[in-house]
Amino acid sequence: MISFFLTALRLLKAIGKAFARPAFKSLLFTLFLILLSGTLFYTGVEGWGVLDAIYFGVVSLVPSSVDIGMAPVTNSGKIFTMMYLVVGVGVMVSMLGMIAKEVIDFKPEKNKDNVN
């Protein structure tokens, strides 16, 4: 359990370091806009609830092959989803790549009391 917390702390520090980069902030804002547009579209056109639309949007953009049991029914929903996934997955992978780079470049802080 301790290793989980240490890993989570390392991930949070890496996200903090990545957030200092303007490119990461830009990707995060772009991802927010993509998720917002998907949520608005799916609630309006497909008639889904807000939580279902957000859930579909987030789970669809994470690079995995999980079947979530939801799919657009209308033709316009299917066309929008194809474009949404092409753009959104690219942004999500770029953002996750920046976080991964910061995790790999992780350097623990030296103990200031220990002079070596």
Short mmCIF file of C-alpha atoms in Angstrom, two decimals:
data_model
loop_
_atom_site.label_atom_id
_atom_site.label_comp_id
_atom_site.label_asym_id
_atom_site.label_seq_id
_atom_site.Cartn_x
_atom_site.Cartn_y
_atom_site.Cartn_z
CA MET A 1 0.00 0.00 0.00
CA ILE A 2 2.91 2.32 0.70
CA SER A 3 4.24 1.83 -2.83
CA PHE A 4 0.85 2.92 -4.20
CA PHE A 5 1.01 6.19 -2.28
CA LEU A 6 4.64 6.78 -3.30
CA THR A 7 3.75 6.15 -6.93
CA ALA A 8 0.71 8.41 -6.70
CA LEU A 9 2.86 11.14 -5.14
CA ARG A 10 5.43 10.73 -7.92
CA LEU A 11 2.66 11.01 -10.52
CA LEU A 12 1.24 14.14 -8.91
CA LYS A 13 4.69 15.74 -8.83
CA ALA A 14 5.15 14.86 -12.51
CA ILE A 15 1.79 16.42 -13.37
CA GLY A 16 2.82 19.53 -11.44
CA LYS A 17 6.08 19.73 -13.40
CA ALA A 18 4.24 19.17 -16.68
CA PHE A 19 1.73 21.88 -15.77
CA ALA A 20 4.60 24.38 -15.69
CA ARG A 21 5.02 23.89 -19.44
CA PRO A 22 2.89 26.10 -21.70
CA ALA A 23 2.38 23.24 -24.17
CA PHE A 24 0.84 21.07 -21.43
CA LYS A 25 -1.53 23.87 -20.41
CA SER A 26 -2.53 24.27 -24.04
CA LEU A 27 -3.20 20.54 -24.42
CA LEU A 28 -5.18 20.47 -21.19
CA PHE A 29 -7.33 23.40 -22.31
CA THR A 30 -7.84 21.81 -25.74
CA LEU A 31 -8.84 18.53 -24.10
CA PHE A 32 -11.31 20.40 -21.90
CA LEU A 33 -12.87 22.02 -24.99
CA ILE A 34 -13.08 18.67 -26.77
CA LEU A 35 -14.79 17.07 -23.78
CA LEU A 36 -17.15 20.03 -23.46
CA SER A 37 -18.10 19.88 -27.14
CA GLY A 38 -18.68 16.13 -26.89
CA THR A 39 -20.81 16.54 -23.79
CA LEU A 40 -22.92 19.26 -25.39
CA PHE A 41 -23.32 17.27 -28.60
CA TYR A 42 -24.27 13.98 -26.97
CA THR A 43 -26.74 15.59 -24.57
CA GLY A 44 -28.35 17.59 -27.37
CA VAL A 45 -28.33 15.21 -30.33
CA GLU A 46 -28.26 11.77 -28.75
CA GLY A 47 -30.43 12.75 -25.78
CA TRP A 48 -28.02 11.33 -23.19
CA GLY A 49 -27.79 12.65 -19.65
CA VAL A 50 -24.88 14.94 -18.81
CA LEU A 51 -23.08 12.30 -16.73
CA ASP A 52 -23.47 9.67 -19.47
CA ALA A 53 -22.16 12.12 -22.08
CA ILE A 54 -19.13 13.07 -19.96
CA TYR A 55 -18.45 9.41 -19.17
CA PHE A 56 -18.61 8.41 -22.84
CA GLY A 57 -16.38 11.32 -23.81
CA VAL A 58 -13.67 10.57 -21.26
CA VAL A 59 -13.66 6.78 -21.62
CA SER A 60 -13.64 7.03 -25.42
CA LEU A 61 -10.52 9.21 -25.44
CA VAL A 62 -8.43 7.02 -23.14
CA PRO A 63 -6.35 4.74 -25.38
CA SER A 64 -7.83 1.35 -24.52
CA SER A 65 -10.18 -1.13 -26.06
CA VAL A 66 -12.85 -1.22 -23.37
CA ASP A 67 -16.44 -1.70 -24.53
CA ILE A 68 -18.51 0.66 -22.40
CA GLY A 69 -21.86 -0.46 -23.77
CA MET A 70 -22.72 2.97 -25.17
CA ALA A 71 -22.71 4.11 -28.76
CA PRO A 72 -24.32 6.91 -30.73
CA VAL A 73 -27.50 5.92 -32.54
CA THR A 74 -28.06 8.77 -34.99
CA ASN A 75 -26.08 9.15 -38.20
CA SER A 76 -24.92 12.62 -37.18
CA GLY A 77 -23.82 11.15 -33.83
CA LYS A 78 -21.76 8.48 -35.57
CA ILE A 79 -20.09 11.03 -37.87
CA PHE A 80 -19.37 13.38 -34.97
CA THR A 81 -17.93 10.51 -32.92
CA MET A 82 -15.52 9.55 -35.69
CA MET A 83 -14.14 13.10 -35.85
CA TYR A 84 -14.27 13.45 -32.05
CA LEU A 85 -12.15 10.33 -31.58
CA VAL A 86 -9.57 11.20 -34.23
CA VAL A 87 -8.94 14.63 -32.73
CA GLY A 88 -9.51 13.75 -29.07
CA VAL A 89 -7.35 10.63 -28.91
CA GLY A 90 -4.45 12.53 -30.46
CA VAL A 91 -4.70 15.28 -27.86
CA MET A 92 -5.12 12.77 -25.00
CA VAL A 93 -2.10 10.71 -26.09
CA SER A 94 0.02 13.86 -26.42
CA MET A 95 -0.94 14.97 -22.93
CA LEU A 96 -0.32 11.53 -21.42
CA GLY A 97 3.03 11.45 -23.22
CA MET A 98 4.07 14.72 -21.60
CA ILE A 99 3.10 13.39 -18.17
CA ALA A 100 5.00 10.15 -18.85
CA LYS A 101 8.10 12.13 -19.84
CA GLU A 102 7.98 13.99 -16.53
CA VAL A 103 7.57 10.72 -14.61
CA ILE A 104 10.58 9.24 -16.40
CA ASP A 105 12.65 12.39 -15.80
CA PHE A 106 11.68 12.31 -12.12
CA LYS A 107 14.55 13.22 -9.81
CA PRO A 108 13.89 12.99 -6.08
CA GLU A 109 14.71 16.08 -4.09
CA LYS A 110 17.97 15.79 -2.18
CA ASN A 111 17.82 15.92 1.56
CA LYS A 112 19.05 19.37 2.54
CA ASP A 113 20.32 18.13 5.89
CA ASN A 114 22.42 15.40 4.33
CA VAL A 115 25.54 17.00 2.82
CA ASN A 116 27.40 14.64 0.48
#
